[in-house]
Tab-separated table of C-alpha atoms in Angstrom:
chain	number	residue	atom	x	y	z
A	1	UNK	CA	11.284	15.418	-6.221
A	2	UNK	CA	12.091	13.332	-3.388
A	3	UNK	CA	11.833	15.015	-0.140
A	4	UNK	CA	14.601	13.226	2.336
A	5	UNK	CA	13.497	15.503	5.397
A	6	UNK	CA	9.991	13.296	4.919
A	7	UNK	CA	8.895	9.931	6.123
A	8	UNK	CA	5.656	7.796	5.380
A	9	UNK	CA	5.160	5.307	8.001
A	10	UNK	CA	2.841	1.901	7.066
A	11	UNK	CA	1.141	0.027	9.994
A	12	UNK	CA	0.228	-3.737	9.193
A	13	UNK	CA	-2.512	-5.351	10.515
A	14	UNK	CA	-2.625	-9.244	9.595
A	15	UNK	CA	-6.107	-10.126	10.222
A	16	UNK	CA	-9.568	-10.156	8.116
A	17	UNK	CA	-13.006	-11.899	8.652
A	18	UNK	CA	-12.151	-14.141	5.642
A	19	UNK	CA	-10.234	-14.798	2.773
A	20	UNK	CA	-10.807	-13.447	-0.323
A	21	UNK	CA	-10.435	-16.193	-3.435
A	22	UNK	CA	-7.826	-13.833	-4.910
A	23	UNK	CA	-5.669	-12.550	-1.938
A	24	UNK	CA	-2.051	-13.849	-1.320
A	25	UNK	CA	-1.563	-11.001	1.055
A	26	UNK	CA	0.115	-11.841	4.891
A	27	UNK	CA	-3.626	-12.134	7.067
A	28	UNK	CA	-5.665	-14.436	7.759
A	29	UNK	CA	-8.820	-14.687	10.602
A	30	UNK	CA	-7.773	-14.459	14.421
A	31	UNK	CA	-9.033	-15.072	17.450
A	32	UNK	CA	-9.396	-11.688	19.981
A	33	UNK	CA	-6.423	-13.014	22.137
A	34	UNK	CA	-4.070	-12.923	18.996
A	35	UNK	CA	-5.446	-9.494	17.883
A	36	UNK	CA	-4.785	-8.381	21.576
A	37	UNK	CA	-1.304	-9.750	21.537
A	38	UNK	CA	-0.555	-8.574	18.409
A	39	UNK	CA	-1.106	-4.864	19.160
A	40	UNK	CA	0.592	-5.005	21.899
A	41	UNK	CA	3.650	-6.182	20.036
A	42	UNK	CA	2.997	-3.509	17.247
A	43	UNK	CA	3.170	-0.869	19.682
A	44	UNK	CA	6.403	-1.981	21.398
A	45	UNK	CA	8.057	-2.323	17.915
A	46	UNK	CA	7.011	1.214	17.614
A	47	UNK	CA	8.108	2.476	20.698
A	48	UNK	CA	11.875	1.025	20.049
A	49	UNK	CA	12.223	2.092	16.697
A	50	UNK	CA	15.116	3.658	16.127
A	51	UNK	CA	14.641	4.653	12.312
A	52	UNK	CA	13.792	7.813	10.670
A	53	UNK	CA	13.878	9.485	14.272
A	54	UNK	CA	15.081	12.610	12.412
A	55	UNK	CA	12.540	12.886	9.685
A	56	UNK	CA	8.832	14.304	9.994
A	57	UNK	CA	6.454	12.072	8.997
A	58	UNK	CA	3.738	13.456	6.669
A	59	UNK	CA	2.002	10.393	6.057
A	60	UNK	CA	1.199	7.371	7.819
A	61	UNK	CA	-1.107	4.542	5.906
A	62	UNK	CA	-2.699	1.842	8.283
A	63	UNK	CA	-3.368	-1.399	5.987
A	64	UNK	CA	-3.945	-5.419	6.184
A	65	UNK	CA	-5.603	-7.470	6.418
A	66	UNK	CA	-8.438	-5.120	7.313
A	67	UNK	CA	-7.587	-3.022	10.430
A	68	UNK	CA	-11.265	-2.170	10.425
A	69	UNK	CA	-11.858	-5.760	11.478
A	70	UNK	CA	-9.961	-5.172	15.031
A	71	UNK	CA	-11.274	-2.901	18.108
A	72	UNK	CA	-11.406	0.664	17.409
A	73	UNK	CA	-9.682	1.631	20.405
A	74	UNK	CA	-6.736	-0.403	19.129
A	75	UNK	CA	-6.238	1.918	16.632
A	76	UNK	CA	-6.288	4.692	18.205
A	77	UNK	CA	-3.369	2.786	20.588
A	78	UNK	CA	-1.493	2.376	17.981
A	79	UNK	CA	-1.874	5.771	16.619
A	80	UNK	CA	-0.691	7.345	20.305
A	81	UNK	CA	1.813	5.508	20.073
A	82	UNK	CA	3.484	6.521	16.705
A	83	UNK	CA	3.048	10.062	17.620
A	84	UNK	CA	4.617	9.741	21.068
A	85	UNK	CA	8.035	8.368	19.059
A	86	UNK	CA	7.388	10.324	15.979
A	87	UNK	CA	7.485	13.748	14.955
A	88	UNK	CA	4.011	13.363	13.029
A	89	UNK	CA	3.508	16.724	10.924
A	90	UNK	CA	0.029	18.383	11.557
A	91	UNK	CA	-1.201	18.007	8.316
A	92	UNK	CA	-0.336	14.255	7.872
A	93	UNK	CA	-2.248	12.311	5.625
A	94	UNK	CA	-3.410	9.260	7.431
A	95	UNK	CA	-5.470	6.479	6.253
A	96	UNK	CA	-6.907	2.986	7.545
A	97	UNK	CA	-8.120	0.474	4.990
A	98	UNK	CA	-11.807	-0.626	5.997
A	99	UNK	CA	-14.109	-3.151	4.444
A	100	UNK	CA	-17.838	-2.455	4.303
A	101	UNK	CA	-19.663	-4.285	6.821
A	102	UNK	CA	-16.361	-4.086	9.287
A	103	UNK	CA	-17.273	-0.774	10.096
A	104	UNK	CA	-19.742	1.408	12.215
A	105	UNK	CA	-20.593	4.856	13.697
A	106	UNK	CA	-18.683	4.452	16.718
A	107	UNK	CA	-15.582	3.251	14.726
A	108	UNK	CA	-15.360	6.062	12.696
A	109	UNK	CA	-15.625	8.942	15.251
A	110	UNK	CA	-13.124	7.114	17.443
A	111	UNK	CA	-10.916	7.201	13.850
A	112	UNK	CA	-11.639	10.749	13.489
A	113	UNK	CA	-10.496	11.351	17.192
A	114	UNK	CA	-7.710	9.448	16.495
A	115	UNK	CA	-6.232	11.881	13.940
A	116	UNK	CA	-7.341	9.599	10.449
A	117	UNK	CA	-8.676	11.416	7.853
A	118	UNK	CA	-8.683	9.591	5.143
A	119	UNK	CA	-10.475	5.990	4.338
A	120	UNK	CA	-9.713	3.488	1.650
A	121	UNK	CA	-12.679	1.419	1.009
A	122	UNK	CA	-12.064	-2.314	-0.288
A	123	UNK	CA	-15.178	-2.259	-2.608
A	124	UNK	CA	-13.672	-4.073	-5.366
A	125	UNK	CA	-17.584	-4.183	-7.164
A	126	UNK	CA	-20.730	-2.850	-7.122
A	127	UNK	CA	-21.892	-6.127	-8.655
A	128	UNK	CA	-23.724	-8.356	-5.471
A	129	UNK	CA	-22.890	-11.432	-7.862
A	130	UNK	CA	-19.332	-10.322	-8.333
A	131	UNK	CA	-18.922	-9.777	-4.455
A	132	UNK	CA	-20.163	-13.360	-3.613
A	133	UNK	CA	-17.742	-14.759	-6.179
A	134	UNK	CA	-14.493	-13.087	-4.777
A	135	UNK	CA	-15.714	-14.029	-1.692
A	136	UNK	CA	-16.316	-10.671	0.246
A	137	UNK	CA	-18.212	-10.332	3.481
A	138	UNK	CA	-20.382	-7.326	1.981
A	139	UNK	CA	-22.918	-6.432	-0.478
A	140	UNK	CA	-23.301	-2.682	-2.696
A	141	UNK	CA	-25.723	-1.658	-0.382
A	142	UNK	CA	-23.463	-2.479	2.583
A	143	UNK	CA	-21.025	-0.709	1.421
A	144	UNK	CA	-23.120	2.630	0.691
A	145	UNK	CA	-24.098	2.506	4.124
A	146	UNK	CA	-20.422	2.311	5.106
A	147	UNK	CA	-19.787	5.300	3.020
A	148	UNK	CA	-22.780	7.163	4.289
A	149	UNK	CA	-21.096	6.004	7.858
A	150	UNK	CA	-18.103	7.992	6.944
A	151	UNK	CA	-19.407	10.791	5.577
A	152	UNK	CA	-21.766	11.886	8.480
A	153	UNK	CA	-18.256	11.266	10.952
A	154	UNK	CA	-16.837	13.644	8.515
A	155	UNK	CA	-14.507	12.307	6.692
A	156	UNK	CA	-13.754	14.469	3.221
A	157	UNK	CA	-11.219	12.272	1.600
A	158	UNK	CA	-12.340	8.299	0.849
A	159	UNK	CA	-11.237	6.022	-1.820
A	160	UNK	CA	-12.638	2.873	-3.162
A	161	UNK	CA	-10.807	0.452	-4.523
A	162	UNK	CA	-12.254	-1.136	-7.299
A	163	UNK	CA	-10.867	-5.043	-9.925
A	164	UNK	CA	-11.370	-5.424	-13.481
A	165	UNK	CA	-10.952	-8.487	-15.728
A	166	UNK	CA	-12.809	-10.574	-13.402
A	167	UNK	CA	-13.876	-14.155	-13.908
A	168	UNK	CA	-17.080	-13.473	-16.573
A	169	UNK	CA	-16.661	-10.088	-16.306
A	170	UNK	CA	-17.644	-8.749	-19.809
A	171	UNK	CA	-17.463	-4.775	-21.154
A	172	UNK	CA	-20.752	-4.341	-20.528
A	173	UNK	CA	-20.610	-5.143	-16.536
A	174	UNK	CA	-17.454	-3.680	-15.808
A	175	UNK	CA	-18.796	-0.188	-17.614
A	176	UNK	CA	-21.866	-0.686	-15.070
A	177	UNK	CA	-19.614	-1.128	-12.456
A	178	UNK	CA	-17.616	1.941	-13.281
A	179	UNK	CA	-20.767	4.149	-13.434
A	180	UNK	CA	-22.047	3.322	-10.456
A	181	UNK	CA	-18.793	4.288	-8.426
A	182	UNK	CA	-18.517	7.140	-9.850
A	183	UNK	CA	-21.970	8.169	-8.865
A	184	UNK	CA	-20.537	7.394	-5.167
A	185	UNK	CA	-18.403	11.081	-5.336
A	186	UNK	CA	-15.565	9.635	-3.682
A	187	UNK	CA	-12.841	11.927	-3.925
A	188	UNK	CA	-10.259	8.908	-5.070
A	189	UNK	CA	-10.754	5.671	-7.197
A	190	UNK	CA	-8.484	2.499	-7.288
A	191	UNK	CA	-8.485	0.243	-10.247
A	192	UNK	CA	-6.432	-2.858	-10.299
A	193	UNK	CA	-6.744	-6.012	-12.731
A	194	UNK	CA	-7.122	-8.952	-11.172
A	195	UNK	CA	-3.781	-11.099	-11.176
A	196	UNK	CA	-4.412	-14.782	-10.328
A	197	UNK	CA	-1.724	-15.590	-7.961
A	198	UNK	CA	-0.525	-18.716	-6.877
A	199	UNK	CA	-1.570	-20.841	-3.594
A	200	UNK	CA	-5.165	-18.615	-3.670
A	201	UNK	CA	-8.442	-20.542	-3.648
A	202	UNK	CA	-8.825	-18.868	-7.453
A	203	UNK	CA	-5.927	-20.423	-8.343
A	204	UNK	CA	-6.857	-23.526	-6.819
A	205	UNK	CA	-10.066	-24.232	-8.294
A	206	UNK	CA	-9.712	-21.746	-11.824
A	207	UNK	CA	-11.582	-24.502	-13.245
A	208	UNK	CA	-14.527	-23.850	-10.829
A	209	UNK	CA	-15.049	-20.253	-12.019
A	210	UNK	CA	-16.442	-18.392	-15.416
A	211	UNK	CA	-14.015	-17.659	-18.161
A	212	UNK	CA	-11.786	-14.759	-17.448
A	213	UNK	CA	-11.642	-11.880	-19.628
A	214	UNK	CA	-9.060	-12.030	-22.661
A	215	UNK	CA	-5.896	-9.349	-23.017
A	216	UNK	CA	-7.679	-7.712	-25.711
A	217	UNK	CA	-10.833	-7.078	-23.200
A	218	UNK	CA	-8.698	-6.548	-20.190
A	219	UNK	CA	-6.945	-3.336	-22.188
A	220	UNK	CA	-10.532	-2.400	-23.449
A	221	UNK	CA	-11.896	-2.273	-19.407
A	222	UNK	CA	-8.579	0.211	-18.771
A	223	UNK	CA	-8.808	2.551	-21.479
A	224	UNK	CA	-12.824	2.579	-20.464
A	225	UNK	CA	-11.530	3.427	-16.819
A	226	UNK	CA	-9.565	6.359	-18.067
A	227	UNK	CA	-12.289	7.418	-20.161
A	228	UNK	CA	-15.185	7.010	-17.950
A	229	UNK	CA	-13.510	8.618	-14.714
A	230	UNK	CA	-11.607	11.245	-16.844
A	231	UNK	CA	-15.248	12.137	-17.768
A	232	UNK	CA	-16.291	12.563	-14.178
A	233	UNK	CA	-13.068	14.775	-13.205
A	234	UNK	CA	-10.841	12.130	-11.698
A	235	UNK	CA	-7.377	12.632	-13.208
A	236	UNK	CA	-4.966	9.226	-13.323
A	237	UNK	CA	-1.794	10.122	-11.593
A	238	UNK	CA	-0.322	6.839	-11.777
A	239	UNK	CA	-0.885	3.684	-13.936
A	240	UNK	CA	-4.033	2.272	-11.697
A	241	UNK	CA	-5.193	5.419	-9.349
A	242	UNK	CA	-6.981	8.440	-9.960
A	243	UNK	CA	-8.152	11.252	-8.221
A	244	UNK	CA	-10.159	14.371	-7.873
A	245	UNK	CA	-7.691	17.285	-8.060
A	246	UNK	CA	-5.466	17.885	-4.778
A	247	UNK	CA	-6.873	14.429	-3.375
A	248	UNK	CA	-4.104	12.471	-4.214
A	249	UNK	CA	-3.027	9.818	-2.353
A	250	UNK	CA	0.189	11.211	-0.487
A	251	UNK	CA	1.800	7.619	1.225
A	252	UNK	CA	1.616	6.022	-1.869
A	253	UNK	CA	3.173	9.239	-4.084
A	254	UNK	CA	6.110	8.387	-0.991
A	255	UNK	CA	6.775	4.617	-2.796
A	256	UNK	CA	6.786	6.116	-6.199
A	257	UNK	CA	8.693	8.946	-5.421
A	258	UNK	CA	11.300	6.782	-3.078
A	259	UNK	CA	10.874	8.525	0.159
A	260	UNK	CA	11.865	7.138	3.469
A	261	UNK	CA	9.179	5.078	4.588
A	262	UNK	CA	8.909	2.478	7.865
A	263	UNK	CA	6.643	-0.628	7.707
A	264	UNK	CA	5.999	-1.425	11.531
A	265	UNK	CA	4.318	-5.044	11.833
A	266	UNK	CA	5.136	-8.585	10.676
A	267	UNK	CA	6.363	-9.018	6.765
A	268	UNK	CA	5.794	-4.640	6.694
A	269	UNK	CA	8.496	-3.107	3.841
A	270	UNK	CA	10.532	-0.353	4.745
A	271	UNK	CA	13.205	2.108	2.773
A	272	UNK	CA	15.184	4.155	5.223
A	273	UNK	CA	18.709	5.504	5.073
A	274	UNK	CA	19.702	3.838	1.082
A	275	UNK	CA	18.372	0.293	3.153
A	276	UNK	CA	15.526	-1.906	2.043
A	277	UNK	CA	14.426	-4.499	4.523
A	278	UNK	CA	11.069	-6.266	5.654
A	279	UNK	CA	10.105	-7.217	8.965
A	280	UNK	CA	9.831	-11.391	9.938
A	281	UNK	CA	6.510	-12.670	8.170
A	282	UNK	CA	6.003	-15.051	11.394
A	283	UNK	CA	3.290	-13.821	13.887
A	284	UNK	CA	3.767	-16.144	16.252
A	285	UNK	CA	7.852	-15.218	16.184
A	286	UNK	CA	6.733	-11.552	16.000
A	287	UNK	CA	4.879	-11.832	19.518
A	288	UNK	CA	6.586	-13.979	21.596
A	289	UNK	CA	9.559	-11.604	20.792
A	290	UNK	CA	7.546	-8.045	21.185
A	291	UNK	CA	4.623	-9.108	23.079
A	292	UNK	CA	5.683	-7.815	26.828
A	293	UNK	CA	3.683	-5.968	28.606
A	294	UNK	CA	4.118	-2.573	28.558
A	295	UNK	CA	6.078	-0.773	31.410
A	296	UNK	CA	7.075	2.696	32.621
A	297	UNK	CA	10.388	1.794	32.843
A	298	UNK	CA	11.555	1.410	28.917
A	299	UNK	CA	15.033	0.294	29.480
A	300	UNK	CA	13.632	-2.813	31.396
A	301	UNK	CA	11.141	-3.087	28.355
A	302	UNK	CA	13.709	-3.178	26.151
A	303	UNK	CA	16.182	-5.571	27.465
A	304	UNK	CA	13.500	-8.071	27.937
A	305	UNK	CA	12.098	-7.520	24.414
A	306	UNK	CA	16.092	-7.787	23.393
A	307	UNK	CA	16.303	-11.578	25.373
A	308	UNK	CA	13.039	-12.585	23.514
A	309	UNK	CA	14.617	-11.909	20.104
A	310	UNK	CA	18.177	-13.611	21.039
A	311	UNK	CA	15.860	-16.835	22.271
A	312	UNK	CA	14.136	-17.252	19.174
A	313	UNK	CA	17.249	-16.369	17.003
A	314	UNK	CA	17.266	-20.072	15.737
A	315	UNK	CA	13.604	-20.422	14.877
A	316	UNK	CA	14.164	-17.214	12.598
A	317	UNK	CA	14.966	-17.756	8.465
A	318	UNK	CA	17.827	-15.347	8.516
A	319	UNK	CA	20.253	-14.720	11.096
A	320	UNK	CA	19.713	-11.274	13.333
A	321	UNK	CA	22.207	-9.240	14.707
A	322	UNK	CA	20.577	-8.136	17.947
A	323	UNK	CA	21.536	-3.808	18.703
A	324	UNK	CA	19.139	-3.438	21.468
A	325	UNK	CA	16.048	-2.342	19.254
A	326	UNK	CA	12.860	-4.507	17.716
A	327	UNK	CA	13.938	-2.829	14.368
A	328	UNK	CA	16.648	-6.195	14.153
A	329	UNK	CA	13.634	-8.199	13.627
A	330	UNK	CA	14.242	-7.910	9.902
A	331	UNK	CA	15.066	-9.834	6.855
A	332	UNK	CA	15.739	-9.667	3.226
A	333	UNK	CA	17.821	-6.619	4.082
A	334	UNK	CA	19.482	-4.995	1.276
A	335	UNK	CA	21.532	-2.260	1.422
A	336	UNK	CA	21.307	-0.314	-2.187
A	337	UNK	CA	23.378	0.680	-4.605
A	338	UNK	CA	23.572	3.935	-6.932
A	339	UNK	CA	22.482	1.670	-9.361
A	340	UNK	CA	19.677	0.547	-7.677
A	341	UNK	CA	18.657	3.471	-6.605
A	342	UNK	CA	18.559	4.774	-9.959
A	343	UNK	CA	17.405	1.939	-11.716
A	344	UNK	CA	14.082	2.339	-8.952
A	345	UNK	CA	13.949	5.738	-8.932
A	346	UNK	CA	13.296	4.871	-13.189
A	347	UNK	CA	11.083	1.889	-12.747
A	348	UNK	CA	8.958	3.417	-9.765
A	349	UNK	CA	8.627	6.871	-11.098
A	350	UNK	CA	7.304	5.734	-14.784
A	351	UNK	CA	4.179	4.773	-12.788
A	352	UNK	CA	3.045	8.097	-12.565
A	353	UNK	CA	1.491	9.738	-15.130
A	354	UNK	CA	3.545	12.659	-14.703
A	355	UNK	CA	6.918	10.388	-15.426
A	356	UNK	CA	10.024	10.927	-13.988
A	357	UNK	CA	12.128	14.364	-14.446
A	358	UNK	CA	15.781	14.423	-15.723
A	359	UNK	CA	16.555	17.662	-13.759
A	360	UNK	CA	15.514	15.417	-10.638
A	361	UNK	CA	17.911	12.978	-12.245
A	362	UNK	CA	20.642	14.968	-12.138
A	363	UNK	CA	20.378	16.779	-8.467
A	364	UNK	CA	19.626	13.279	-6.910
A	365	UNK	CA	22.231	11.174	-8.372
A	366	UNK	CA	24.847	13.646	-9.746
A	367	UNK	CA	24.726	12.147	-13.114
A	368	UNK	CA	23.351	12.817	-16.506
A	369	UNK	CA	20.326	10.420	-17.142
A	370	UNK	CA	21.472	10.244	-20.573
A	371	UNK	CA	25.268	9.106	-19.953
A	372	UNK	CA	22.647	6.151	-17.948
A	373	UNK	CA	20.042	5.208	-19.899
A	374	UNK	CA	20.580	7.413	-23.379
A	375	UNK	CA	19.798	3.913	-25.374
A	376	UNK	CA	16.860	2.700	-22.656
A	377	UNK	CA	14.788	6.356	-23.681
A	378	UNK	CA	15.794	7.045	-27.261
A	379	UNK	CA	14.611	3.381	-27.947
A	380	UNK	CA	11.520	3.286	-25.938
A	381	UNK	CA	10.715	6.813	-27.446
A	382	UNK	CA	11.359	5.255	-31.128
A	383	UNK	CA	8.622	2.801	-30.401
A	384	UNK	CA	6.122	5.034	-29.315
A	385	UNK	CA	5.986	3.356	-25.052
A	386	UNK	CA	7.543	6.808	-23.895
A	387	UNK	CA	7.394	10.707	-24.429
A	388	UNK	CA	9.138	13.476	-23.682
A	389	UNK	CA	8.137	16.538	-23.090
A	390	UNK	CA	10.685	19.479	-22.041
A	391	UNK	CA	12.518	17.704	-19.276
A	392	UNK	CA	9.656	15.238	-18.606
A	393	UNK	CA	9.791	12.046	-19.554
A	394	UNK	CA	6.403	9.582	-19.244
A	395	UNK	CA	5.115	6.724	-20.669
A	396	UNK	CA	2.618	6.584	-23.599
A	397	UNK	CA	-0.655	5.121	-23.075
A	398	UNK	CA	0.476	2.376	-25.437
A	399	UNK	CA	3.311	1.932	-22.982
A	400	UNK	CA	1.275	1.817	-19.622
A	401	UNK	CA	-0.198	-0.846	-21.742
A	402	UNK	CA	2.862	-3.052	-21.777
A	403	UNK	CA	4.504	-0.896	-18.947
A	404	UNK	CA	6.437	-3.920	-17.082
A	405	UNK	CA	8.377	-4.489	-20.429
A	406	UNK	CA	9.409	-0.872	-20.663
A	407	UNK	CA	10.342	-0.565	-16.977
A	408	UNK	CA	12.564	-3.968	-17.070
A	409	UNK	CA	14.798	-2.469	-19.631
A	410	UNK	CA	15.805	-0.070	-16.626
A	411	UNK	CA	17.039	-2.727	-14.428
């Protein structure tokens, strides 16, 4: 159930050594100056914030880009300075996003000493031929050394993330693949298809790559997942990650679950206070209003960072109402409904494996899921997508399957 006393808190950082053929995602290379100015922005943005003041935060997830790409020290910066605004609980769960070959000895003690203790690998394969093809910077062994990096710093909880249904990616290689992460021990695995999104080099030049794996063989590689890590002890918790037991991944539990959570840095997502709202995807907006350099005396800080937004007001998509805090650089604000907040709390919760509960229904929204959504279940459970069990309701494995159909009748 959703905890509203709890707040996850996600730290972009734009930047990589390269693109990827498949990645759409906000980053792209920089030069150190940018990186420098960047932080420096990040950190003021965090120092101003003025959401979620009340809340604790239990989990903060550091993601790009690949933060592992920027000075340590950065991070640790950055870290300081979300615990000097923030009431960070003791036992938060806090992860950075690394790529193998971004990422060395010194790096990971100075993340330890920093307070993260908990990486997420961008493996993606443990095919070298696979690698070269998406375009990443590393090879299998690289990235076992990069584990082995992490382990002797002492990190305990690591995920890898892992693709399937890869451009002449058969049964056969994926079920290599899967074998050979599993051999890793990494105490969480992440397995995502690979969606060909527009304006990426893949999509660009599809015609320039081997065949891509049909439906039938794309279902085939995730029931093998299931069956394969299930085998090895990792239990899936939601439609694409699993997880050795008690090493699930807490931040993103928060998006499924809908609790509060802050996105500090440029195009970052946040859900605060019944609000949705993203920050301005513009870097170069995003520093010239944020980039000051730091002083003791915060008011001052603030009123300057306050004139930067109002001077770039213009050059911004959506107009900002300025309230003396960085949190007005946002957009695509929308302030939700009980009906949307329902209609998520349906959509976002079928991702887990455990489903949603209509106890949790009721004591959230005051209403009877049934007097909701009575045709939406009874007609999904007729055709075998959902179950229900006591006053758990999940999807099948049939509807995981076709699990986008079965969550738009909810909206």
């Amino acid at each position: 159930m959703k905890n509203n006393n709890e707040l996850g808190i996600y730290i972009h950082i734009p930047f990589c050594m390269q693109k990827c053929i498949y990645c759409d995602f906000l980053s792209a290379p920089a030069d150190d100056k940018t990186k420098s100015s960047y932080v420096k922005a990040l950190i003021n943005e965090i120092a101003l914030s003025e959401a979620g003041l009340d809340k604790n935060v239990t989990s903060i997830f550091i993601g790009g880009g690949t933060p592992s790409a920027i000075n340590a020290e950065y991070i640790k910066d950055i870290l300081e300075a979300v615990k000097q605004r923030y009431r960070v609980d003791g036992n938060a769960e806090i992860t950075i996003e690394c790529n193998p070959g971004t990422i060395n000895s010194e790096k990971a003690y100075i993340y330890r000493e920093a307070g993260i203790n908990r990486i997420s690998f961008g493996l993606q394969s443990t095919d070298d031929k696979e690698l070269r093809m998406l375009g990443r910077i590393h090879t299998f062994e690289q990235f076992k050394n990069s584990l082995a990096i992490a382990r002797n710093a002492g990190f305990t909880n690591i995920n890898i993330d892992l693709m399937s249904a890869l451009p002449g990616q058969t049964i056969e290689s994926f079920t290599r693949v899967l074998k050979e992460a599993v051999s890793l021990n990494t105490e969480h695995i992440s397995v995502y298809s690979l969606i060909i999104e527009e304006g990426t080099r893949l999509y660009d030049n599809i015609d320039n790559y081997p065949d891509m794996p049909d439906d039938d063989d794309d279902r085939k590689m995730y029931a093998l997942t299931k069956e394969i890590l299930g085998q090895a002890g990792y239990e899936r918790y939601e439609i694409s990650n699993y997880a050795k037991a008690g090493y699930e991944c807490k931040h993103n539990l928060k998006y499924w679950d809908r609790t509060d959570y802050i996105g500090f840095g440029i195009g970052a997502a946040s859900l605060c206070n019944h609000k949705r709202y993203t920050n301005i995807r513009d870097i170069n907006n995003y520093i010239k209003a944020l980039c000051v350099e730091y002083a003791d005396n915060k008011e001052s800080n603030k009123e300057c960072i306050v004139e930067n937004i109002k001077n770039i007001q213009e050059t911004l998509k959506n107009s900002l109402e300025i309230n003396n805090n960085c949190q007005d650089l946002k957009e695509n604000i929308e302030v939700l409904t009980l009906e949307d907040e329902m209609a998520e709390y349906m959509f976002l919760g079928l991702r887990k494996s455990a489903g949603i509960d209509i106890c949790d229904f009721k004591d959230i929204f005051g209403k009877d899921i049934y007097s909701v959504y009575k045709e939406q279940i009874k007609d999904n459970i007729a055709k075998g997508l959902l179950w229900q069990n006591g006053t758990r309701i999940a999807l099948t494995d049939r509807g995981i399957d076709i699990s986008n159909t079965v969550m738009s009748d909810f909206v």
